[in-house]
Short mmCIF file of C-alpha atoms and ligand atoms in Angstrom, two decimals:
data_model
loop_
_atom_site.label_atom_id
_atom_site.label_comp_id
_atom_site.label_asym_id
_atom_site.label_seq_id
_atom_site.Cartn_x
_atom_site.Cartn_y
_atom_site.Cartn_z
CA MET A 188 84.63 -29.46 46.68
CA LEU A 189 87.62 -30.99 47.76
CA ASP A 190 90.64 -29.02 46.42
CA ILE A 191 93.23 -31.96 45.53
CA GLU A 192 95.67 -29.69 44.50
CA LYS A 193 96.50 -28.37 48.00
CA GLU A 194 96.51 -31.88 49.50
CA PRO A 195 99.34 -32.99 51.51
CA SER A 196 100.78 -34.99 48.67
CA GLN A 197 102.41 -31.65 47.20
CA GLU A 198 104.25 -30.84 50.50
CA THR A 199 104.99 -34.53 51.54
CA PRO A 200 105.81 -36.56 48.28
CA ASP A 201 104.84 -40.20 48.39
CA PRO A 202 107.74 -42.69 48.72
CA GLU A 203 109.19 -43.77 45.29
CA PRO A 204 108.08 -47.64 44.59
CA ALA A 205 111.24 -49.79 43.62
CA SER A 206 111.55 -48.90 40.12
CA ASP A 207 112.00 -52.77 38.97
CA GLY A 208 108.96 -53.86 40.79
CA GLY A 209 110.57 -55.83 43.37
CA LYS A 210 111.77 -55.18 46.98
CA PRO A 211 112.15 -51.37 48.03
CA ALA A 212 115.39 -50.02 49.26
CA LEU A 213 115.56 -50.58 52.80
CA SER A 214 115.08 -46.95 54.61
CA ARG A 215 113.29 -45.42 57.34
CA LYS A 216 112.21 -42.50 55.03
CA GLY A 217 108.64 -42.21 53.22
CA PHE A 218 105.81 -42.71 55.64
CA ILE A 219 102.90 -44.37 53.68
CA ILE A 220 99.66 -41.71 53.89
CA THR A 221 97.33 -43.57 51.89
CA TYR A 222 96.89 -46.49 49.39
CA PRO A 223 96.83 -46.09 46.44
CA MET A 224 99.25 -43.25 46.60
CA PHE A 225 98.36 -39.66 45.94
CA ARG A 226 100.23 -39.60 42.89
CA TYR A 227 97.63 -41.62 41.38
CA TRP A 228 94.67 -39.52 42.33
CA ASN A 229 93.34 -36.80 39.84
CA LYS A 230 90.21 -34.47 39.48
CA LYS A 231 88.66 -36.77 36.67
CA ALA A 232 87.90 -39.43 39.24
CA LEU A 233 85.45 -37.10 41.06
CA ALA A 234 83.06 -37.32 38.34
CA THR A 235 82.09 -40.75 38.83
CA GLY A 236 83.54 -41.22 42.70
CA MET A 237 80.96 -38.64 44.00
CA LYS A 238 78.07 -39.60 42.27
CA SER A 239 75.38 -41.13 44.22
CA GLN A 240 75.05 -44.87 43.59
CA PRO A 241 72.28 -45.86 41.46
CA LEU A 242 69.66 -48.50 43.30
CA ASN A 243 67.03 -50.59 41.96
CA VAL A 244 63.92 -52.01 43.99
CA TYR A 245 62.43 -55.69 43.45
CA ILE A 246 58.84 -56.26 45.22
CA HIS A 247 57.55 -59.60 45.05
CA MET A 248 54.03 -60.48 44.97
CA PRO A 249 53.49 -64.09 45.36
CA TYR A 250 49.66 -64.65 44.80
CA CYS A 251 48.33 -65.99 41.16
CA ILE A 252 45.09 -67.34 39.90
CA GLN A 253 46.48 -70.75 39.35
CA ARG A 254 49.54 -72.49 39.97
CA CYS A 255 50.96 -73.00 36.45
CA ALA A 256 52.40 -76.70 35.98
CA TYR A 257 55.96 -75.71 35.08
CA CYS A 258 56.27 -72.46 37.26
CA TRP A 259 59.42 -72.58 39.54
CA PHE A 260 58.61 -69.01 41.48
CA LYS A 261 57.61 -68.78 45.00
CA THR A 262 53.71 -68.54 44.40
CA THR A 263 50.38 -69.33 45.86
CA THR A 264 46.92 -69.28 44.57
CA LEU A 265 43.51 -67.81 45.34
CA ARG A 266 41.71 -70.86 45.61
CA GLU A 267 40.81 -70.30 49.30
CA ASN A 268 39.41 -66.88 50.05
CA ARG A 269 42.77 -65.25 50.57
CA LEU A 270 41.98 -61.54 50.24
CA LYS A 271 42.68 -60.82 53.55
CA GLU A 272 45.84 -62.50 53.65
CA ILE A 273 46.99 -60.42 50.69
CA ASP A 274 46.03 -57.37 52.52
CA GLN A 275 47.81 -58.35 55.32
CA TYR A 276 50.77 -59.39 53.04
CA VAL A 277 50.81 -56.05 51.45
CA ARG A 278 50.95 -54.32 54.69
CA SER A 279 54.23 -56.33 55.66
CA VAL A 280 55.64 -55.59 52.34
CA CYS A 281 55.21 -51.78 52.84
CA ARG A 282 56.89 -52.07 56.36
CA GLU A 283 59.52 -54.02 54.90
CA LEU A 284 60.39 -51.32 52.36
CA GLU A 285 60.37 -48.60 55.13
CA LEU A 286 62.79 -51.26 57.22
CA ALA A 287 65.23 -51.89 54.53
CA SER A 288 65.29 -48.58 53.31
CA ARG A 289 66.35 -47.28 56.90
CA TYR A 290 68.67 -50.33 57.71
CA PHE A 291 70.72 -50.00 54.74
CA ASP A 292 70.31 -46.38 54.39
CA LEU A 293 68.89 -45.99 50.87
CA GLY A 294 66.35 -43.23 51.33
CA ASN A 295 68.48 -40.61 49.36
CA ARG A 296 69.74 -42.94 46.58
CA PRO A 297 68.30 -42.39 43.18
CA VAL A 298 66.25 -45.37 42.46
CA GLU A 299 66.82 -46.14 38.55
CA THR A 300 64.30 -48.89 38.42
CA VAL A 301 61.47 -50.59 40.20
CA TYR A 302 60.15 -54.11 39.49
CA PHE A 303 57.04 -55.62 40.41
CA GLY A 304 57.28 -59.38 40.01
CA GLY A 305 55.55 -62.52 41.07
CA GLY A 306 53.44 -64.31 40.97
CA THR A 307 50.92 -61.91 39.60
CA PRO A 308 51.20 -58.40 40.68
CA THR A 309 48.20 -57.21 38.34
CA LEU A 310 46.16 -59.28 40.34
CA LEU A 311 46.68 -56.82 43.51
CA SER A 312 43.62 -54.66 44.46
CA GLU A 313 43.66 -50.99 43.40
CA GLU A 314 43.85 -50.02 47.10
CA ASN A 315 47.19 -52.45 47.44
CA ILE A 316 48.64 -51.25 44.48
CA ASP A 317 48.12 -47.46 45.96
CA HIS A 318 49.66 -48.78 49.36
CA LEU A 319 52.74 -50.07 47.75
CA PHE A 320 53.39 -47.08 45.66
CA ALA A 321 52.76 -44.67 48.65
CA ALA A 322 55.55 -46.72 50.52
CA LEU A 323 57.96 -46.58 48.02
CA HIS A 324 57.38 -42.90 47.73
CA ALA A 325 57.79 -42.35 51.42
CA ASN A 326 60.81 -44.49 51.75
CA PHE A 327 62.93 -44.07 48.64
CA SER A 328 63.99 -41.23 46.06
CA LEU A 329 62.45 -42.20 42.87
CA ALA A 330 64.83 -40.76 40.04
CA ASP A 331 62.08 -41.26 36.91
CA PRO A 332 62.81 -44.78 37.10
CA GLN A 333 61.74 -47.45 34.65
CA ILE A 334 58.67 -49.27 36.69
CA THR A 335 57.62 -52.57 35.62
CA PHE A 336 54.78 -54.36 36.26
CA GLU A 337 54.15 -58.02 35.80
CA GLY A 338 51.20 -59.59 34.92
CA GLU A 339 48.81 -62.50 33.66
CA PRO A 340 46.88 -61.21 30.50
CA VAL A 341 43.36 -62.24 32.20
CA THR A 342 44.27 -59.95 35.19
CA LEU A 343 44.71 -56.85 33.35
CA THR A 344 41.46 -54.90 33.58
CA GLU A 345 41.06 -51.35 31.98
CA ARG A 346 40.59 -49.81 35.47
CA LYS A 347 44.03 -51.53 36.62
CA ALA A 348 45.70 -50.31 33.49
CA ALA A 349 44.47 -46.79 33.92
CA LEU A 350 45.78 -47.28 37.78
CA LEU A 351 49.35 -48.40 36.79
CA LYS A 352 49.36 -45.07 34.16
CA HIS A 353 48.58 -43.23 37.05
CA HIS A 354 51.33 -44.53 38.79
CA LYS A 355 54.02 -43.73 36.02
CA VAL A 356 54.33 -47.89 35.38
CA ASN A 357 55.97 -47.54 32.12
CA ARG A 358 56.73 -51.32 31.36
CA ILE A 359 54.34 -53.92 31.67
CA SER A 360 55.41 -57.49 31.21
CA LEU A 361 52.79 -60.41 30.31
CA GLY A 362 53.29 -63.96 30.51
CA ILE A 363 52.05 -65.30 27.39
CA GLN A 364 54.01 -68.60 27.42
CA SER A 365 52.69 -69.68 24.26
CA PHE A 366 49.76 -68.43 21.54
CA LYS A 367 48.73 -71.83 20.84
CA GLU A 368 45.66 -72.39 23.40
CA GLU A 369 46.14 -76.21 23.48
CA ILE A 370 49.74 -75.69 24.90
CA VAL A 371 48.56 -73.03 27.49
CA PHE A 372 45.63 -75.12 28.49
CA GLN A 373 48.08 -78.34 29.37
CA THR A 374 49.94 -76.12 31.66
CA GLY A 375 46.72 -75.26 33.90
CA ARG A 376 46.49 -71.88 32.52
CA ARG A 377 42.97 -70.79 31.09
CA ASP A 378 44.41 -67.36 28.87
CA THR A 379 42.88 -68.04 25.45
CA GLU A 380 44.92 -65.98 22.56
CA GLU A 381 42.19 -63.56 22.17
CA GLN A 382 42.61 -62.47 25.85
CA ALA A 383 46.30 -62.44 25.32
CA PHE A 384 45.86 -59.90 22.63
CA GLU A 385 43.23 -57.99 24.56
CA ALA A 386 45.71 -57.42 27.15
CA ILE A 387 48.56 -56.52 24.91
CA ALA A 388 46.41 -53.87 23.20
CA LEU A 389 45.52 -52.62 26.75
CA ALA A 390 48.88 -52.80 28.11
CA LYS A 391 49.95 -50.56 25.07
CA SER A 392 47.34 -48.14 25.38
CA THR A 393 48.75 -46.72 28.80
CA GLY A 394 51.81 -45.79 27.06
CA ALA A 395 53.95 -48.21 28.54
CA GLU A 396 56.74 -50.25 26.67
CA VAL A 397 55.21 -53.90 26.87
CA ASN A 398 57.13 -57.27 26.87
CA ILE A 399 55.71 -60.48 26.44
CA ASP A 400 57.11 -63.95 27.64
CA LEU A 401 57.15 -67.02 25.95
CA ILE A 402 58.58 -70.13 27.15
CA SER A 403 60.52 -72.66 24.69
CA GLY A 404 59.98 -76.15 25.42
CA LEU A 405 56.70 -76.69 26.81
CA ALA A 406 54.97 -80.16 26.65
CA GLY A 407 53.32 -80.59 23.30
CA GLU A 408 55.33 -78.19 21.64
CA THR A 409 56.09 -79.05 17.63
CA PRO A 410 58.24 -77.15 15.17
CA GLU A 411 54.60 -76.09 13.68
CA THR A 412 53.14 -74.65 17.03
CA TRP A 413 56.53 -73.00 18.04
CA GLU A 414 56.44 -71.11 14.71
CA TYR A 415 52.79 -70.23 15.23
CA SER A 416 53.58 -68.73 18.63
CA VAL A 417 56.64 -66.70 17.58
CA ARG A 418 54.61 -65.39 14.20
CA ARG A 419 52.09 -64.41 16.59
CA ALA A 420 54.51 -62.89 18.90
CA LEU A 421 56.12 -60.67 16.06
CA GLU A 422 52.72 -59.79 14.98
CA ALA A 423 51.63 -58.18 18.52
CA ASP A 424 54.27 -55.87 17.77
CA VAL A 425 55.38 -55.30 21.21
CA HIS A 426 58.54 -53.56 22.36
CA ASN A 427 60.22 -56.65 23.89
CA ILE A 428 59.73 -60.09 23.32
CA THR A 429 61.64 -62.43 25.97
CA ILE A 430 62.03 -66.05 25.43
CA TYR A 431 62.82 -68.38 28.50
CA LYS A 432 64.11 -71.69 28.30
CA LEU A 433 62.04 -73.95 30.17
CA GLU A 434 63.61 -75.03 33.47
CA LEU A 435 62.38 -78.29 34.89
CA TYR A 436 62.50 -77.86 38.45
CA ALA A 437 61.73 -81.05 40.95
CA ASN A 438 58.97 -79.18 42.76
CA THR A 439 56.54 -78.59 39.54
CA PRO A 440 53.71 -80.68 38.43
CA TYR A 441 55.39 -80.53 35.15
CA TYR A 442 58.24 -82.58 36.73
CA SER A 443 56.12 -85.34 38.00
CA ALA A 444 54.01 -85.32 34.91
CA GLU A 445 57.10 -85.84 32.78
CA LYS A 446 58.47 -88.44 34.90
CA SER A 447 55.10 -90.64 34.94
CA LYS A 448 54.97 -89.95 31.22
CA GLU A 449 51.90 -87.91 31.34
CA ILE A 450 53.28 -85.27 29.16
CA SER A 451 56.33 -85.16 26.87
CA LEU A 452 58.93 -82.35 26.78
CA PRO A 453 60.80 -81.45 23.65
CA THR A 454 64.19 -82.88 24.00
CA ASP A 455 67.28 -80.33 24.59
CA GLU A 456 68.16 -81.08 20.86
CA GLN A 457 64.45 -80.14 19.71
CA GLU A 458 64.43 -77.44 22.01
CA LEU A 459 67.65 -75.97 20.52
CA GLU A 460 66.03 -76.02 17.06
CA LEU A 461 63.06 -74.38 18.57
CA ILE A 462 65.26 -71.51 19.96
CA LYS A 463 67.37 -71.15 16.97
CA TYR A 464 64.38 -70.78 14.82
CA ALA A 465 63.09 -68.01 17.07
CA LEU A 466 66.39 -66.17 16.97
CA GLY A 467 66.35 -66.29 13.16
CA GLU A 468 62.82 -64.62 13.35
CA LEU A 469 63.73 -62.18 15.89
CA ARG A 470 66.73 -61.06 14.12
CA LYS A 471 64.80 -60.83 10.84
CA HIS A 472 62.09 -58.54 12.26
CA ASP A 473 65.05 -56.34 13.84
CA TYR A 474 64.49 -57.43 17.47
CA ARG A 475 67.98 -57.09 19.32
CA PRO A 476 68.97 -59.07 22.38
CA VAL A 477 69.76 -56.71 25.32
CA ASN A 478 70.46 -60.24 27.45
CA THR A 479 70.41 -63.86 26.59
CA PHE A 480 66.59 -63.88 26.76
CA THR A 481 64.81 -60.49 26.13
CA PHE A 482 65.08 -58.97 22.38
CA THR A 483 63.78 -55.40 21.73
CA LYS A 484 62.30 -53.79 18.54
CA GLY A 485 65.11 -51.98 17.16
CA GLY A 486 67.45 -52.13 19.99
CA THR A 487 65.86 -49.38 21.89
CA TYR A 488 63.76 -50.62 24.75
CA ASP A 489 66.09 -51.81 27.30
CA GLN A 490 65.26 -54.12 30.32
CA LYS A 491 66.83 -51.61 32.66
CA HIS A 492 66.20 -53.42 35.64
CA THR A 493 68.10 -56.53 34.98
CA ARG A 494 70.79 -54.60 33.23
CA SER A 495 71.31 -52.35 36.24
CA LYS A 496 71.54 -55.32 38.64
CA TRP A 497 74.09 -57.07 36.25
CA LEU A 498 76.27 -54.28 35.90
CA GLY A 499 76.91 -54.46 39.64
CA ASN A 500 74.23 -51.71 41.00
CA ASP A 501 72.43 -52.52 44.37
CA ASN A 502 69.15 -54.36 44.32
CA CYS A 503 66.91 -53.98 47.32
CA ALA A 504 64.45 -56.93 47.00
CA VAL A 505 61.30 -57.08 49.31
CA GLY A 506 58.64 -59.84 49.69
CA VAL A 507 58.65 -63.43 50.50
CA SER A 508 61.38 -65.40 48.95
CA ALA A 509 62.88 -62.07 47.14
CA PHE A 510 66.61 -62.05 46.68
CA GLY A 511 68.64 -58.95 46.47
CA SER A 512 71.98 -57.30 47.01
CA VAL A 513 73.13 -53.97 48.95
CA GLY A 514 77.07 -53.61 48.82
CA ARG A 515 78.67 -56.99 49.58
CA TRP A 516 75.64 -58.52 50.73
CA ASN A 517 73.65 -60.81 48.93
CA TYR A 518 70.44 -62.03 50.84
CA GLN A 519 67.03 -63.93 50.46
CA ASN A 520 64.01 -63.55 52.39
CA MET A 521 62.03 -66.13 54.03
CA ASN A 522 59.89 -68.59 51.65
CA ASP A 523 56.94 -69.20 54.15
CA ILE A 524 54.45 -65.96 54.24
CA PRO A 525 53.28 -66.57 57.94
CA ALA A 526 56.81 -66.58 58.88
CA TYR A 527 57.69 -63.64 56.82
CA THR A 528 54.85 -61.62 58.11
CA LYS A 529 55.84 -62.31 61.96
CA ALA A 530 59.32 -61.24 61.25
CA ILE A 531 58.23 -58.03 59.76
CA GLU A 532 55.81 -57.57 62.77
CA ARG A 533 58.75 -57.99 65.17
CA GLY A 534 60.47 -55.21 63.24
CA ASP A 535 63.09 -57.53 61.94
CA LEU A 536 64.39 -58.04 58.09
CA PRO A 537 62.93 -61.15 56.93
CA ALA A 538 66.15 -62.39 55.47
CA PHE A 539 67.02 -66.22 55.97
CA ARG A 540 70.17 -66.64 54.44
CA GLY A 541 72.83 -64.39 52.98
CA TYR A 542 76.16 -64.37 51.51
CA ASN A 543 78.94 -61.86 52.07
CA CYS A 544 80.79 -61.39 48.82
CA THR A 545 84.71 -60.76 48.76
CA THR A 546 85.94 -58.24 46.44
CA PHE A 547 87.18 -61.27 44.60
CA ASP A 548 83.39 -62.70 44.18
CA LEU A 549 82.48 -59.18 43.15
CA MET A 550 85.02 -59.15 40.30
CA VAL A 551 83.74 -62.77 39.16
CA ARG A 552 80.17 -61.67 39.29
CA ASP A 553 80.71 -58.66 37.10
CA ALA A 554 81.98 -60.82 34.65
CA VAL A 555 79.47 -63.89 35.05
CA MET A 556 76.73 -61.48 35.17
CA GLY A 557 77.86 -58.86 32.62
CA ILE A 558 78.54 -61.11 29.87
CA LYS A 559 74.53 -62.08 30.07
CA LEU A 560 74.12 -58.36 28.65
CA VAL A 561 75.54 -59.76 25.61
CA ASP A 562 78.39 -57.19 25.44
CA LEU A 563 80.80 -56.96 28.35
CA ASP A 564 82.55 -53.52 28.48
CA TYR A 565 86.35 -54.71 29.08
CA VAL A 566 87.34 -51.21 30.05
CA ARG A 567 84.92 -50.74 32.43
CA PHE A 568 85.72 -54.05 34.01
CA ARG A 569 89.20 -52.82 34.03
CA ASP A 570 88.23 -49.48 35.88
CA ARG A 571 86.34 -51.33 38.55
CA HIS A 572 88.63 -54.05 39.27
CA GLY A 573 92.02 -53.34 38.01
CA ILE A 574 92.06 -56.71 35.95
CA ASP A 575 92.52 -56.67 32.02
CA LEU A 576 90.10 -59.42 30.97
CA LEU A 577 91.65 -59.95 27.74
CA ARG A 578 94.99 -60.74 29.18
CA THR A 579 93.86 -62.89 32.34
CA CYS A 580 91.32 -64.83 30.28
CA ASP A 581 93.44 -65.06 27.12
CA ARG A 582 93.50 -68.67 26.11
CA GLU A 583 89.58 -69.22 27.08
CA LEU A 584 88.59 -65.98 24.80
CA SER A 585 90.48 -67.49 22.09
CA GLU A 586 88.83 -70.79 22.39
CA LEU A 587 85.49 -69.24 22.77
CA GLU A 588 86.20 -66.78 19.68
CA ALA A 589 87.41 -69.85 17.69
CA GLU A 590 84.29 -71.80 18.75
CA GLY A 591 81.88 -68.98 17.63
CA PHE A 592 80.75 -68.18 20.92
CA VAL A 593 81.88 -64.66 21.28
CA THR A 594 83.73 -61.90 19.37
CA VAL A 595 86.18 -59.33 20.94
CA GLY A 596 86.11 -55.86 19.50
CA ALA A 597 87.21 -52.50 20.57
CA GLY A 598 85.82 -52.36 24.13
CA ASN A 599 83.63 -55.44 24.16
CA ILE A 600 83.73 -58.99 24.51
CA SER A 601 80.28 -59.76 23.05
CA LEU A 602 78.09 -63.28 22.67
CA THR A 603 77.35 -64.14 19.25
CA ASP A 604 74.20 -65.49 18.43
CA ARG A 605 75.58 -69.14 19.14
CA GLY A 606 76.85 -67.65 22.70
CA ILE A 607 73.12 -66.32 23.16
CA LEU A 608 71.85 -69.81 22.59
CA PHE A 609 73.87 -71.28 25.17
CA GLY A 610 72.88 -68.91 27.79
CA ASP A 611 75.47 -69.00 30.67
CA TYR A 612 78.06 -71.21 29.10
CA VAL A 613 80.43 -68.10 28.08
CA GLY A 614 80.01 -66.79 31.86
CA ARG A 615 80.93 -70.16 33.30
CA VAL A 616 83.97 -70.23 30.99
CA LEU A 617 85.08 -66.76 32.44
CA GLU A 618 84.43 -67.71 35.80
CA GLY A 619 86.85 -70.61 35.74
CA SER A 620 89.48 -68.72 34.16
CA LEU A 621 89.07 -65.82 36.60
CA LYS A 622 89.10 -68.29 39.75
CA LYS A 623 92.27 -69.56 38.43
CA LEU A 624 93.74 -66.16 39.73
CA SER A 625 92.58 -66.89 43.42
CA GLY A 626 94.60 -69.53 45.29
CA GLU A 627 91.70 -70.52 47.60
CA SER A 628 88.31 -72.38 46.41
CA GLN A 629 85.42 -69.90 46.16
CA GLY A 630 82.11 -70.31 47.48
CA SER A 631 82.95 -71.61 51.10
CA ARG A 632 82.79 -67.97 52.81
CA ALA A 633 78.95 -67.73 53.10
CA ARG A 634 77.97 -65.91 56.13
CA VAL A 635 74.74 -65.39 57.35
CA LEU A 636 73.31 -62.08 57.24
CA PHE A 637 71.12 -61.35 60.25
C1 SAM B 954 56.91 -64.48 37.57
S1 SAM B 954 55.96 -64.77 35.72
C2 SAM B 954 55.34 -63.27 35.90
C3 SAM B 954 53.80 -63.43 34.95
C4 SAM B 954 52.64 -63.76 35.19
N1 SAM B 954 52.50 -64.35 36.68
C5 SAM B 954 52.22 -64.98 34.12
O1 SAM B 954 52.57 -66.03 34.35
O2 SAM B 954 51.53 -64.68 33.21
C6 SAM B 954 57.39 -64.34 34.71
C7 SAM B 954 57.94 -65.62 33.88
O3 SAM B 954 58.64 -66.71 34.23
C8 SAM B 954 58.63 -67.76 33.19
N2 SAM B 954 58.71 -69.05 34.10
C9 SAM B 954 57.96 -69.32 35.03
N3 SAM B 954 58.66 -70.51 35.41
C10 SAM B 954 59.51 -70.96 34.43
C11 SAM B 954 60.24 -72.12 34.15
N4 SAM B 954 60.01 -73.13 34.91
N5 SAM B 954 61.01 -72.07 33.17
C12 SAM B 954 61.36 -70.91 32.53
N6 SAM B 954 60.55 -70.06 32.75
C13 SAM B 954 59.51 -69.87 33.65
C14 SAM B 954 57.23 -67.67 32.73
O4 SAM B 954 57.60 -67.22 31.15
C15 SAM B 954 56.48 -66.24 33.21
O5 SAM B 954 55.97 -65.36 32.15
S1 SF4 B 955 53.89 -68.63 35.49
FE1 SF4 B 955 52.83 -66.65 36.40
S2 SF4 B 955 50.70 -67.17 36.68
FE2 SF4 B 955 51.70 -69.12 36.45
S3 SF4 B 955 52.26 -69.92 38.82
FE3 SF4 B 955 54.08 -68.62 37.53
S4 SF4 B 955 53.89 -66.51 38.37
FE4 SF4 B 955 51.77 -67.52 38.67
#
């Protein structure tokens, strides 16, 4: 290990800075060896500085049994016989895991979370699931990670559940959306309430932590149907309950059906009442928020993938349309499956756009994404960026506190329930406040990655 006690700082003292923080005295003495000066270096810093930086892996599986009317993800259905295409796609993803690991030199970094998202990863054949795990193990160092597999209830069979257990999948996330069949069927899905409960029981039987997704604001939702769904979600007694607010995207059938008045969605005010009700019930049953949409029983079962990413750790994302970040780079893969596959066949990484973060972007990112984890540790923030959030955002934080969105305690800026209800509002306020530190406007320096 480096012996800092014997570094040249002992024999060659750093030049003294100007005592009043102004201009230094004019002198030819005092050669600057390094910045920050050796006088600031210490043994304690070795504990964090010399640890390998944690890594997360995201794997996107775009296939689904149907295209749900509200869904905004890059997905494609199995209508035509696509089994061969899926085999080919999985081969490409396995190859991308190899290419990305080599390109970014990730092979020896401890992977703390792996997330199979979609689409519907539980649709994959057993052989394809085996191939993906083989590629993961061959190219990454899995350090007992949290491994999440997303799925739609009707696709989780006993054999598949057993296979997931075999591969040490320890978190299964099921899209339920609503426990009321009339609401579910309007979205084009066919999962009955009974099938949803069967899948939850099966997922639990593997010993994995189980998350279920609900969406607030689906077509046809009334206070009564919503109360029913929330009650059934609580009765399911799962580890995590996630509630997404419906985001209406222009490329979805929901959007056009809304415009042509074929369906009617709850208004913003009505949706706010629905989510307020859910939050109250979740609190009553000791489900605590670990981010602005996931609640865990007793606060015990964290969604570690999201946490790790939003704390600023790298996320190597593979698969069509997947987006990730490694170091300063943010990148997103191509959306088109044939183009994606071709790029991989050429041995290219399949990113089609990227963004090279400045140090300033990374600092703002830590605030904007960090507050989504409900508690933002401002001491850690200061250690990472040298910025005291309490002082820099003093006025905005006082206003947010007075308006009931945050509390500022010893060590943390924390979202209140009102802050959680308004999702990313606090993050946007902090972003605006921090950007005042920078003379130039942000967001104009995007550079293409590959
Ligand atoms: C990628 S899906 C994976 C689960 C699985 N495919 C299923 O639907 O059962 C993850 C979740 O995204 C949510 N989601 C999809 N489209 C959404 C939208 N437009 N607004 C809010 N949440 C959405 C749904 O709750 C869904 O369960
Ligand atoms: S909600 Fe799930 S099953 Fe439906 S289209 Fe989206 S990813 Fe596929």
